[in-house]
Amino acid sequence: MEECCSTKPKKEHHHNHEDHDHDHSHDTGDQSVFRMFLPAIISFTVLLLGIALDYYIKPAWFSGWVRLVWYLIAYVPVGLPVLKEAYESITKGDVFSEFFLMGIATVGAFAIGEYPEGVAVMLFYSVGEVFQAMAVTRAKRNIKSLLDQRPDEVTILKDGQPQTVKAEKVNIGEIIQLKSGEKLGLDGELLSDKASFNTAALTGESKPDTKIKGETVLAGMINLNTVSQVKVTTAYKDSKLSKILEMVQNATAQKAPTELFIRKFAKIYTPIVVFLAIGITLLPYFFVEDYHFRDWLYRALIFLVISCPCALVISIPLGYFGGIGAGSRHGILFKGSNFLDVLAKVQNVVMDKTGTMTEGVFKVQEVAFKNEFNKDEILKLVNALEGQSTHPVATAIHHYVGEIDQSIQLKNVEEIAGHGLKSMINGKELLVGNFKLMDKFNIKYDIKPENIVYTLIAVAYDKKFVGYLTIADSIKADAQLTINKLKALHVQTTMLSGDKTSVVKYVADQLGIQNAYGDLLPEDKVNKVKEIKAKNQTVAFVGDGVNDAPVVALSDVGIAMGGLGSDATIETADVVIQDDMPSKIPMAINIGKQTKKIVWQNITLAFAVKAVVLILGAGGLATMWEAVFADVGVALLAILNAVRIQKMKF
């Protein structure tokens, strides 16, 4: 099937072709519905007139070669394309395609004089093909319209003058001017003091997201208020939206086991059906007294029509495509249909704390300094030293204290890994970090750090313990709902974090997470996930930081928080949640479960109906009309069932 989700700009889409055993691709993009159905309408009209002449009007001239030519005229508009497909499949080495089955069955019907039935089989098959093509195109268009929402052109400022250029020609460092209501074409950094954006194209959520100067803004966001300026930080082809489009475009290449099984099954099944049909035609000659070649050939032709694996070959990939589309609509990107299957049976969700279940935005809660020290003076020194770090803790202190005092002279600044920062100021030593840093430099303190829930930043100045700051991260608004929904799905929850154990336990207890472990290095997280996998249980890991990439890769399905998550984690992950909302985790599992349910409903329906009609056909109790229902009718029912997932509420 042709993939619609191109990463190129809209005006120059290219198409990738999947290697399907049974190619149902119809490029319906530029065709009107009427044009698609026109051959079937012509065929249907001529067929109805033929049946009227055959059974009601019965003129003398409507017989012999005239009757044959009449039905051939009805057959050609719908039959010729299928016979052409059959011929092309044979030249490529795929002899036993469904086109070949339909060709034999309908040509055979003509050979034994069953003209109306031969035309009807091909007519209904062609109508089914058009419906399939429309369903696939619609599914792809839905995903495409959700995702490829970047403008082709943007307004950049050249020497202070606005100039409209192609988005893909814009260089990193150039400044885009974004008017109210305009979509951003490339990722960048906001230069204006403040701006509100609609992020629905990226996250599925339409509520405004307010950004302040220096924050990252992404392609696809819509500016909601005043004219804003954005400095481009990423090339057009490397923007987050481009990567998202690429992920969805490649998603259908990653086949689910069920899909792969059906494709292999069809390759073996179709030749068996052809040889069985030959057996039904010829073998009764040796066992039946009153053998009529025509009767047994008719039964074999019915058998061929019923046996066509059309319903399975199209409806199963369409079911998975529908699941991927449903996810995209809610801001969840599946990198392959195989991950829908894994999520459907996941038993454990292991999650990071910071940025996954909490906001990842630290705030100073309390400053507990001894009275002998000037609180404001020490805070200025701490702020100056933390200004040397990019850690979230440093940002929290900076937001609390304010602008850094540039008059403070820092000397011999040293970052001690896993401990904190050290510097000389006015000839005195300043230490800012955790209590392990105090122990390392033999600073005596009179508190028990383990009794305080929040993250602690200890401060020592001139070899004396000054006190500490408590820093906390707020739990995400939908974190509690997430855990409740996961419990309802009978999924075990575990939290792994590098933060201190008391903080991790506190957050886990607040949310009702079953297992929680803190003070973990990235390799410790990997070992914890290995322990769960050793019990033969499926694990989904959810994270957002660079340090989560190894454990995301190890899990059965890795889920990345993609809004502000690291590129390394998004690249490694199998599923990306674009708006960082943890409640999308149980939603993704639910989409996987519903997709699998629909796929198995289609498999059961197709096999059950075909088995019944096959037995009736071989016994001479079913006609071509039942055969048409068993093939085309079941295919249409399966397609309608498959597209249903895109309308579901999760």
XYZ file of C-alpha atoms in Angstrom:
650
model
C 0.000 0.000 0.000
C 1.176 3.493 -0.623
C 2.192 5.498 2.345
C 0.703 8.976 2.472
C 2.615 10.392 5.382
C 5.596 11.948 3.662
C 8.195 13.972 5.463
C 8.571 16.269 2.460
C 6.658 19.532 2.242
C 3.113 19.296 1.016
C 3.720 20.390 -2.552
C 6.180 17.637 -3.391
C 4.969 14.469 -1.747
C 6.676 11.257 -2.635
C 5.284 7.790 -2.050
C 6.826 4.741 -0.476
C 5.604 1.314 -1.500
C 5.189 -1.527 0.903
C 5.906 -4.990 -0.319
C 2.508 -6.582 0.058
C 1.823 -10.085 -1.128
C -1.618 -8.938 -2.180
C -1.364 -5.382 -3.371
C -4.570 -3.481 -2.741
C -3.104 -0.101 -3.517
C -5.370 2.206 -5.413
C -4.240 5.795 -5.688
C -7.556 7.382 -4.803
C -6.083 10.737 -3.905
C -7.130 12.668 -7.021
C -10.080 10.522 -8.093
C -13.657 11.440 -7.311
C -15.853 8.771 -5.723
C -18.015 8.739 -8.882
C -15.008 8.026 -11.121
C -13.904 5.214 -8.835
C -17.345 3.585 -8.987
C -17.966 4.318 -12.725
C -16.804 0.885 -14.069
C -19.008 -0.849 -11.454
C -22.002 1.375 -12.349
C -21.640 0.550 -16.094
C -21.248 -3.165 -15.324
C -24.202 -3.178 -12.892
C -26.513 -1.392 -15.386
C -25.673 -3.784 -18.276
C -25.976 -6.795 -15.910
C -29.456 -5.718 -14.682
C -30.652 -5.225 -18.278
C -29.261 -8.678 -19.173
C -31.082 -10.329 -16.222
C -34.304 -8.519 -17.224
C -33.954 -9.778 -20.817
C -33.057 -13.293 -19.581
C -35.831 -13.843 -17.039
C -38.631 -11.310 -17.674
C -38.769 -9.920 -21.253
C -37.277 -13.069 -22.891
C -36.953 -11.808 -26.510
C -36.053 -14.450 -29.105
C -32.952 -12.596 -30.240
C -31.385 -12.651 -26.733
C -29.594 -16.008 -27.036
C -26.425 -17.610 -28.362
C -23.567 -15.245 -29.210
C -25.709 -12.106 -28.653
C -26.289 -13.128 -25.010
C -22.586 -13.959 -24.575
C -21.451 -10.587 -26.036
C -24.009 -8.743 -23.860
C -22.618 -10.245 -20.647
C -19.028 -9.784 -21.862
C -19.791 -6.049 -22.207
C -20.987 -6.144 -18.567
C -17.877 -8.112 -17.512
C -15.120 -6.066 -19.209
C -15.265 -2.792 -17.120
C -14.824 -4.687 -13.823
C -13.074 -7.852 -15.031
C -10.339 -6.442 -17.236
C -8.462 -4.565 -14.438
C -8.530 -7.710 -12.249
C -7.300 -9.975 -15.092
C -4.545 -7.394 -15.778
C -3.529 -7.501 -12.065
C -3.525 -11.319 -12.199
C -1.259 -11.281 -15.282
C 1.132 -8.764 -13.655
C 1.263 -10.859 -10.448
C 2.114 -13.975 -12.486
C 4.920 -12.146 -14.340
C 6.354 -11.164 -10.918
C 6.284 -14.805 -9.808
C 3.203 -14.525 -7.573
C 0.944 -16.984 -9.426
C -1.614 -17.701 -6.729
C -2.880 -14.179 -6.018
C -6.504 -13.376 -5.211
C -6.754 -11.754 -8.672
C -5.834 -15.149 -10.166
C -8.539 -16.845 -8.043
C -11.170 -14.348 -9.191
C -10.005 -14.614 -12.804
C -10.289 -18.437 -12.876
C -13.652 -18.412 -11.084
C -15.304 -15.864 -13.385
C -13.775 -17.091 -16.675
C -14.798 -20.607 -15.600
C -18.379 -19.392 -14.973
C -18.469 -18.025 -18.529
C -17.054 -21.342 -19.854
C -20.025 -23.274 -18.388
C -22.586 -20.677 -19.510
C -23.215 -19.059 -16.093
C -22.752 -15.561 -17.514
C -24.778 -13.456 -15.011
C -23.061 -15.143 -12.044
C -19.609 -14.652 -13.585
C -20.304 -10.927 -14.026
C -21.866 -10.612 -10.533
C -18.868 -12.188 -8.780
C -16.434 -9.799 -10.494
C -18.757 -6.803 -10.018
C -19.118 -7.287 -6.261
C -15.413 -8.060 -5.918
C -14.571 -4.758 -7.699
C -17.012 -2.801 -5.512
C -15.340 -4.363 -2.450
C -11.920 -3.309 -3.775
C -13.096 0.315 -4.173
C -14.456 0.351 -0.615
C -11.165 -1.072 0.645
C -9.180 1.569 -1.249
C -11.428 4.316 0.159
C -11.076 2.989 3.721
C -7.268 2.813 3.486
C -7.032 6.272 1.898
C -9.314 7.752 4.539
C -7.278 6.198 7.366
C -4.073 7.643 5.894
C -5.606 11.040 5.223
C -6.804 11.213 8.843
C -3.261 10.650 10.111
C -1.803 13.013 7.539
C -4.225 15.854 8.284
C -3.509 15.422 11.997
C 0.222 15.620 11.549
C 1.401 17.442 8.443
C 0.230 20.847 9.544
C 3.285 22.923 8.861
C 3.027 25.921 6.556
C 5.010 25.682 3.314
C 6.135 29.299 3.697
C 7.251 31.422 6.658
C 7.970 35.125 7.237
C 11.547 35.842 8.283
C 13.141 39.152 9.261
C 16.018 40.237 6.986
C 17.626 43.523 8.099
C 14.467 44.213 10.117
C 12.227 43.779 7.046
C 9.681 40.890 6.816
C 10.284 38.540 3.883
C 8.277 35.421 2.870
C 10.411 32.359 2.012
C 10.005 28.585 1.662
C 10.171 26.933 5.095
C 12.749 24.336 3.994
C 15.128 27.138 2.845
C 15.291 28.815 6.287
C 18.677 28.515 8.028
C 19.403 27.925 11.722
C 19.757 31.268 13.530
C 17.313 33.174 11.311
C 14.362 34.937 12.965
C 10.756 34.090 12.100
C 8.017 36.656 12.596
C 4.823 34.884 13.632
C 1.524 36.783 13.421
C -1.542 35.952 15.500
C -3.272 32.831 14.153
C -0.202 31.689 12.150
C 1.398 28.245 12.430
C 5.089 27.950 13.217
C 7.032 26.228 10.407
C 10.235 25.256 12.263
C 11.429 24.508 15.801
C 12.992 27.444 17.610
C 13.533 29.575 20.701
C 11.028 32.278 21.645
C 12.613 35.752 21.503
C 9.456 37.645 22.548
C 8.819 38.068 26.297
C 5.702 35.859 26.303
C 3.377 34.095 23.831
C 0.468 31.637 23.966
C 0.264 28.714 21.535
C -2.305 26.133 20.482
C -0.350 22.833 20.458
C -3.132 20.561 19.105
C -1.103 19.590 16.002
C 1.593 18.083 18.230
C -0.275 16.872 21.285
C -3.954 16.422 20.419
C -4.705 18.933 23.227
C -6.170 22.287 22.194
C -5.752 24.176 25.498
C -3.334 27.138 25.194
C 0.278 26.644 26.262
C 2.013 29.861 27.386
C 5.740 30.137 26.692
C 8.170 32.745 28.015
C 11.328 34.199 26.461
C 14.056 31.591 25.912
C 11.694 28.590 25.950
C 11.513 26.077 23.110
C 8.625 26.322 20.622
C 7.934 23.612 18.047
C 6.825 23.445 14.412
C 3.048 23.035 14.139
C 2.210 25.273 17.120
C -0.265 28.116 16.387
C 0.414 31.608 17.788
C -2.711 32.756 19.641
C -2.114 36.412 20.530
C 0.405 39.143 19.666
C 3.055 39.073 16.935
C 5.969 36.944 18.189
C 9.545 36.403 17.105
C 11.212 32.994 17.079
C 14.892 32.209 16.484
C 15.233 29.011 14.408
C 17.238 26.308 16.227
C 16.563 23.243 14.023
C 16.575 22.667 10.259
C 13.172 22.003 8.623
C 13.912 18.317 8.004
C 15.103 17.780 11.609
C 12.163 19.435 13.401
C 10.213 17.416 15.961
C 7.159 17.413 13.656
C 9.261 16.079 10.751
C 10.480 13.261 12.995
C 6.906 12.531 14.094
C 5.772 12.345 10.442
C 8.675 10.029 9.652
C 7.765 7.787 12.597
C 4.155 7.441 11.439
C 5.241 6.978 7.826
C 7.493 4.100 8.860
C 5.031 2.683 11.415
C 3.224 0.386 8.972
C 6.537 -1.200 7.950
C 6.838 -2.694 11.455
C 4.355 -5.556 11.163
C 2.509 -7.127 14.079
C 2.961 -10.932 14.458
C -0.717 -11.482 13.542
C -0.249 -9.474 10.343
C 2.919 -11.359 9.391
C 1.192 -14.682 10.095
C -1.757 -13.820 7.818
C 0.575 -12.814 4.976
C 2.535 -16.087 5.268
C -0.737 -17.992 5.646
C -2.166 -16.455 2.437
C 0.948 -17.538 0.491
C 0.474 -21.179 1.527
C -3.331 -21.151 1.659
C -4.048 -19.848 -1.873
C -2.205 -22.581 -3.857
C -3.792 -25.251 -1.602
C -7.226 -23.819 -2.468
C -6.459 -23.952 -6.227
C -5.374 -27.609 -6.025
C -8.411 -28.490 -3.895
C -10.641 -26.857 -6.535
C -8.994 -29.019 -9.226
C -9.614 -32.035 -6.958
C -13.304 -31.095 -6.497
C -13.653 -30.929 -10.305
C -11.872 -34.183 -11.251
C -11.815 -36.649 -8.327
C -15.610 -37.284 -8.189
C -15.250 -38.882 -11.668
C -13.734 -41.930 -9.911
C -16.280 -42.113 -7.063
C -19.635 -40.753 -8.344
C -21.842 -42.769 -10.708
C -23.779 -39.852 -12.183
C -20.727 -37.596 -12.807
C -21.319 -34.358 -14.762
C -18.150 -32.354 -15.371
C -20.111 -29.060 -15.596
C -21.750 -29.525 -12.141
C -18.500 -30.344 -10.378
C -16.645 -27.501 -12.160
C -19.384 -25.105 -10.960
C -18.889 -26.347 -7.377
C -15.096 -25.881 -7.721
C -15.577 -22.325 -9.011
C -17.827 -21.502 -6.025
C -15.133 -22.986 -3.779
C -12.516 -20.671 -5.369
C -14.608 -17.519 -4.890
C -15.350 -18.361 -1.244
C -11.703 -19.203 -0.539
C -10.312 -15.832 -1.642
C -8.359 -14.508 1.417
C -9.328 -10.919 0.543
C -11.088 -10.116 3.869
C -8.057 -11.147 5.900
C -5.391 -9.641 3.669
C -6.906 -6.140 3.723
C -8.863 -5.863 6.990
C -6.035 -6.919 9.324
C -3.475 -4.306 8.163
C -6.346 -1.793 8.090
C -7.200 -2.692 11.711
C -3.630 -1.966 12.811
C -3.498 1.168 10.672
C -6.697 2.293 12.418
C -5.014 1.731 15.808
C -1.982 3.823 14.764
C -4.379 6.535 13.507
C -6.422 6.503 16.728
C -3.195 6.942 18.700
C -2.052 9.854 16.500
C -5.392 11.597 17.059
C -4.707 11.531 20.817
C -1.053 12.572 20.590
C 0.315 9.001 20.947
C 2.721 7.804 18.245
C 3.216 4.067 17.702
C 6.362 3.337 15.684
C 4.907 0.027 14.459
C 1.790 -2.127 14.624
C 3.810 -4.766 16.527
C 3.914 -2.397 19.545
C 0.104 -2.260 19.616
C 0.190 -6.049 20.125
C 2.816 -5.831 22.905
C 0.913 -3.072 24.750
C -2.296 -5.116 24.566
C -0.696 -7.764 26.808
C 1.639 -5.605 28.950
C 1.767 -6.676 32.637
C 4.135 -4.085 34.147
C 4.505 -0.359 33.633
C 7.827 0.881 35.024
C 8.185 4.651 35.119
C 10.684 7.374 35.852
C 9.611 10.029 38.374
C 10.926 13.418 37.261
C 9.251 14.690 34.087
C 7.114 11.547 33.779
C 4.856 11.477 36.859
C 6.002 14.881 38.128
C 6.266 18.198 36.274
C 10.065 18.169 36.181
C 9.983 21.813 37.321
C 11.663 22.177 40.723
C 10.717 24.956 43.140
C 12.372 26.041 46.376
C 9.988 25.165 49.236
C 11.940 26.274 52.333
C 15.212 27.978 53.257
C 16.431 26.769 56.690
C 19.646 28.724 57.456
C 21.122 29.237 60.911
C 20.478 32.663 62.459
C 24.186 33.516 62.697
C 24.341 33.812 58.869
C 22.865 36.586 56.724
C 20.242 34.651 54.742
C 20.105 37.073 51.772
C 23.885 37.296 51.427
C 24.347 33.500 51.479
C 21.508 33.038 48.941
C 23.254 35.495 46.579
C 26.497 33.464 46.859
C 24.620 30.156 46.335
C 22.820 31.637 43.300
C 26.124 32.807 41.792
C 27.706 29.359 42.224
C 24.638 27.456 40.956
C 24.703 29.755 37.905
C 27.685 27.613 36.786
C 25.387 24.545 36.519
C 22.550 23.556 34.126
C 20.955 21.175 36.642
C 17.177 21.683 37.320
C 18.095 22.439 40.962
C 20.208 25.391 39.794
C 17.254 26.689 37.757
C 14.969 26.402 40.820
C 17.409 28.422 42.960
C 17.814 31.017 40.204
C 14.004 31.443 39.945
C 13.770 31.792 43.737
C 16.651 34.238 44.296
C 16.479 36.230 41.031
C 19.212 37.729 38.863
C 22.805 36.681 39.603
C 24.950 39.342 41.308
C 27.752 39.817 38.759
C 30.007 41.543 41.321
C 30.590 38.216 43.142
C 34.026 36.823 42.232
C 34.059 32.998 42.023
C 37.429 31.245 42.023
C 38.401 27.593 41.495
C 34.846 26.473 40.724
C 34.676 22.682 40.830
C 31.759 20.330 40.126
C 32.053 17.119 42.165
C 30.058 14.401 40.376
C 27.154 13.053 42.434
C 27.857 15.540 45.233
C 27.561 19.203 44.188
C 29.630 22.359 43.658
C 32.655 23.935 45.402
C 34.211 27.367 44.975
C 36.339 29.996 46.723
C 34.694 33.374 47.390
C 36.467 36.207 49.248
C 39.091 33.653 50.279
C 36.450 31.424 51.911
C 35.235 28.015 50.737
C 31.576 27.701 49.610
C 30.023 24.220 49.289
C 26.557 23.688 47.759
C 25.222 20.165 47.185
C 23.879 17.095 48.962
C 24.847 15.874 52.438
C 27.398 13.476 50.915
C 29.313 16.653 49.959
C 29.223 17.789 53.613
C 30.580 14.376 54.716
C 33.315 14.480 52.065
C 34.626 17.812 53.408
C 34.057 16.858 57.092
C 31.417 19.529 57.671
C 29.515 18.773 60.890
C 25.717 19.175 60.775
C 23.006 18.678 63.387
C 20.065 17.402 61.297
C 18.978 13.991 59.984
C 18.592 14.396 56.177
C 16.748 11.055 55.835
C 13.842 12.428 57.933
C 13.120 15.218 55.428
C 10.981 14.142 52.439
C 12.027 16.800 49.938
C 15.255 17.031 47.952
C 17.834 18.798 50.153
C 20.537 21.242 49.107
C 23.055 21.653 51.915
C 25.211 24.798 52.182
C 28.538 25.248 54.016
C 30.572 28.497 54.105
C 34.002 28.978 55.612
C 34.015 25.346 56.899
C 30.728 25.898 58.806
C 27.331 24.321 58.129
C 24.957 27.162 57.096
C 21.777 25.112 56.657
C 19.761 23.758 53.765
C 17.160 24.530 51.093
C 14.343 22.088 50.335
C 13.418 21.684 46.687
C 10.341 19.844 45.449
C 8.749 18.902 42.172
C 4.933 18.949 41.859
C 3.018 15.805 40.814
C 1.332 16.067 37.395
C -2.407 16.788 37.453
C -3.356 13.507 35.753
C -0.780 11.263 37.503
C -3.329 9.900 40.014
C -5.834 9.130 37.220
C -3.041 7.300 35.350
C -2.293 4.937 38.252
C -6.013 4.308 38.901
C -6.562 3.382 35.245
C -3.488 1.126 35.164
C -4.777 -0.701 38.270
C -8.187 -1.116 36.569
C -6.325 -2.729 33.626
C -4.596 -5.097 36.163
C -1.169 -3.663 35.312
C 1.571 -3.625 38.004
C 3.262 -0.235 38.548
C 6.881 0.463 39.571
C 8.713 3.781 39.940
C 12.490 4.003 39.407
C 14.352 7.269 39.987
C 17.764 8.760 40.589
C 16.177 11.073 43.174
C 16.582 10.301 46.868
C 14.606 7.307 48.149
C 12.462 9.240 50.644
C 11.224 11.574 47.848
C 10.505 8.656 45.494
C 8.645 6.724 48.229
C 6.645 9.842 49.111
C 5.487 10.381 45.484
C 4.754 6.654 45.069
C 2.684 6.583 48.277
C 0.750 9.689 47.197
C -0.181 8.024 43.891
C -0.579 4.425 45.082
C 2.308 3.037 42.982
C 3.028 -0.517 44.130
C 6.866 -0.537 44.043
C 9.281 2.396 44.278
C 13.100 2.612 44.272
C 15.265 5.745 44.595
C 18.966 6.688 44.496
C 19.381 4.711 41.263
C 22.001 5.216 38.581
C 21.022 4.448 34.930
C 22.599 0.954 35.231
C 20.563 0.291 38.411
C 17.364 1.034 36.475
C 18.465 -1.449 33.803
C 19.038 -4.126 36.471
C 15.597 -3.538 38.050
C 13.887 -3.975 34.651
C 15.953 -7.135 34.024
C 14.665 -8.518 37.363
C 11.037 -8.035 36.253
C 11.719 -9.518 32.803
C 13.361 -12.532 34.460
C 9.876 -13.447 35.786
C 8.713 -13.792 32.129
C 6.556 -10.695 32.391
C 6.125 -8.018 29.719
C 7.447 -4.578 30.677
C 6.667 -1.106 29.356
C 9.113 1.563 30.542
C 8.170 5.254 30.507
C 10.839 7.955 30.690
C 11.936 11.320 29.325
C 15.627 11.908 30.021
C 18.813 10.926 28.183
C 19.647 8.603 31.097
C 16.396 6.688 30.389
C 17.447 5.671 26.847
C 19.225 2.386 27.889
C 16.264 1.109 29.926
C 13.755 2.229 27.249
C 15.709 0.101 24.739
C 15.754 -2.919 27.081
C 12.011 -3.015 27.855
C 9.460 -4.896 25.705
C 7.953 -1.551 24.753
C 9.657 1.768 25.511
C 7.455 4.835 25.948
C 8.990 8.319 25.736
C 7.532 11.570 26.995
C 8.043 13.478 23.765
C 6.950 17.045 24.512
C 10.215 18.128 26.080
C 11.834 14.694 26.306
C 15.378 14.126 25.089
C 15.877 13.247 21.409
C 17.905 10.158 22.421
C 14.957 8.728 24.385
C 12.443 9.589 21.622
C 14.687 7.893 19.017
C 15.021 4.745 21.176
C 11.356 4.561 22.229
C 8.688 2.467 20.485
C 5.825 4.746 21.527
C 6.009 8.539 21.944
C 3.544 10.543 24.065
C 3.684 14.022 22.572
C 2.132 16.088 25.354
C 3.930 14.480 28.346
C 0.588 13.501 29.945
C 0.989 10.203 31.849
C -2.752 9.455 31.420
C -1.893 8.645 27.784
C -0.075 5.494 29.051
C -3.283 3.572 29.967
C -4.903 5.085 26.834
C -2.114 3.591 24.666
C -2.613 0.188 26.355
C -6.364 0.454 25.744
C -5.847 1.329 22.046
C -3.603 -1.754 21.773
C -6.268 -3.963 23.409
C -9.097 -2.602 21.204
C -6.987 -2.986 18.023
C -6.165 -6.594 18.871
C -9.822 -7.307 19.645
C -10.946 -5.910 16.264
C -8.249 -7.844 14.374
C -9.300 -11.129 16.007
C -12.990 -10.377 15.416
C -12.165 -10.022 11.703
C -10.129 -13.238 11.612
C -12.912 -15.190 13.375
C -15.654 -13.716 11.160
C -13.751 -14.449 7.938
C -12.863 -18.034 8.841
C -16.297 -18.901 10.302
C -18.338 -17.631 7.330
C -15.933 -19.059 4.759
C -15.850 -22.488 6.480
C -19.666 -22.758 6.473
C -20.082 -21.641 2.839
C -17.093 -23.775 1.707
C -18.758 -26.917 3.087
C -22.091 -25.953 1.497
C -20.358 -25.145 -1.818
C -18.436 -28.435 -1.967
C -21.704 -30.262 -1.203
C -23.525 -28.456 -3.999
C -25.797 -26.514 -1.585
C -24.361 -23.028 -2.189
C -24.490 -21.006 -5.399
C -22.222 -18.240 -6.677
C -24.411 -15.697 -4.836
C -23.549 -17.211 -1.420
C -19.936 -17.339 -2.572
C -20.033 -13.603 -3.329
C -21.278 -12.902 0.211
C -18.633 -15.169 1.747
C -15.919 -13.213 -0.047
C -16.947 -9.612 -0.719
C -19.622 -9.389 2.009
C -17.236 -10.601 4.704
C -14.478 -8.297 3.384
C -16.790 -5.271 3.615
C -17.977 -6.219 7.117
C -14.355 -6.654 8.204
C -13.393 -3.260 6.745
C -16.310 -1.517 8.498
C -15.245 -3.204 11.744
C -11.610 -2.168 11.234
C -12.348 1.538 10.637
C -14.577 1.577 13.747
C -11.526 2.027 16.004
C -10.936 5.548 14.653
C -14.310 6.645 16.078
C -13.826 5.034 19.511
C -13.432 6.978 22.754
C -10.510 5.814 24.927
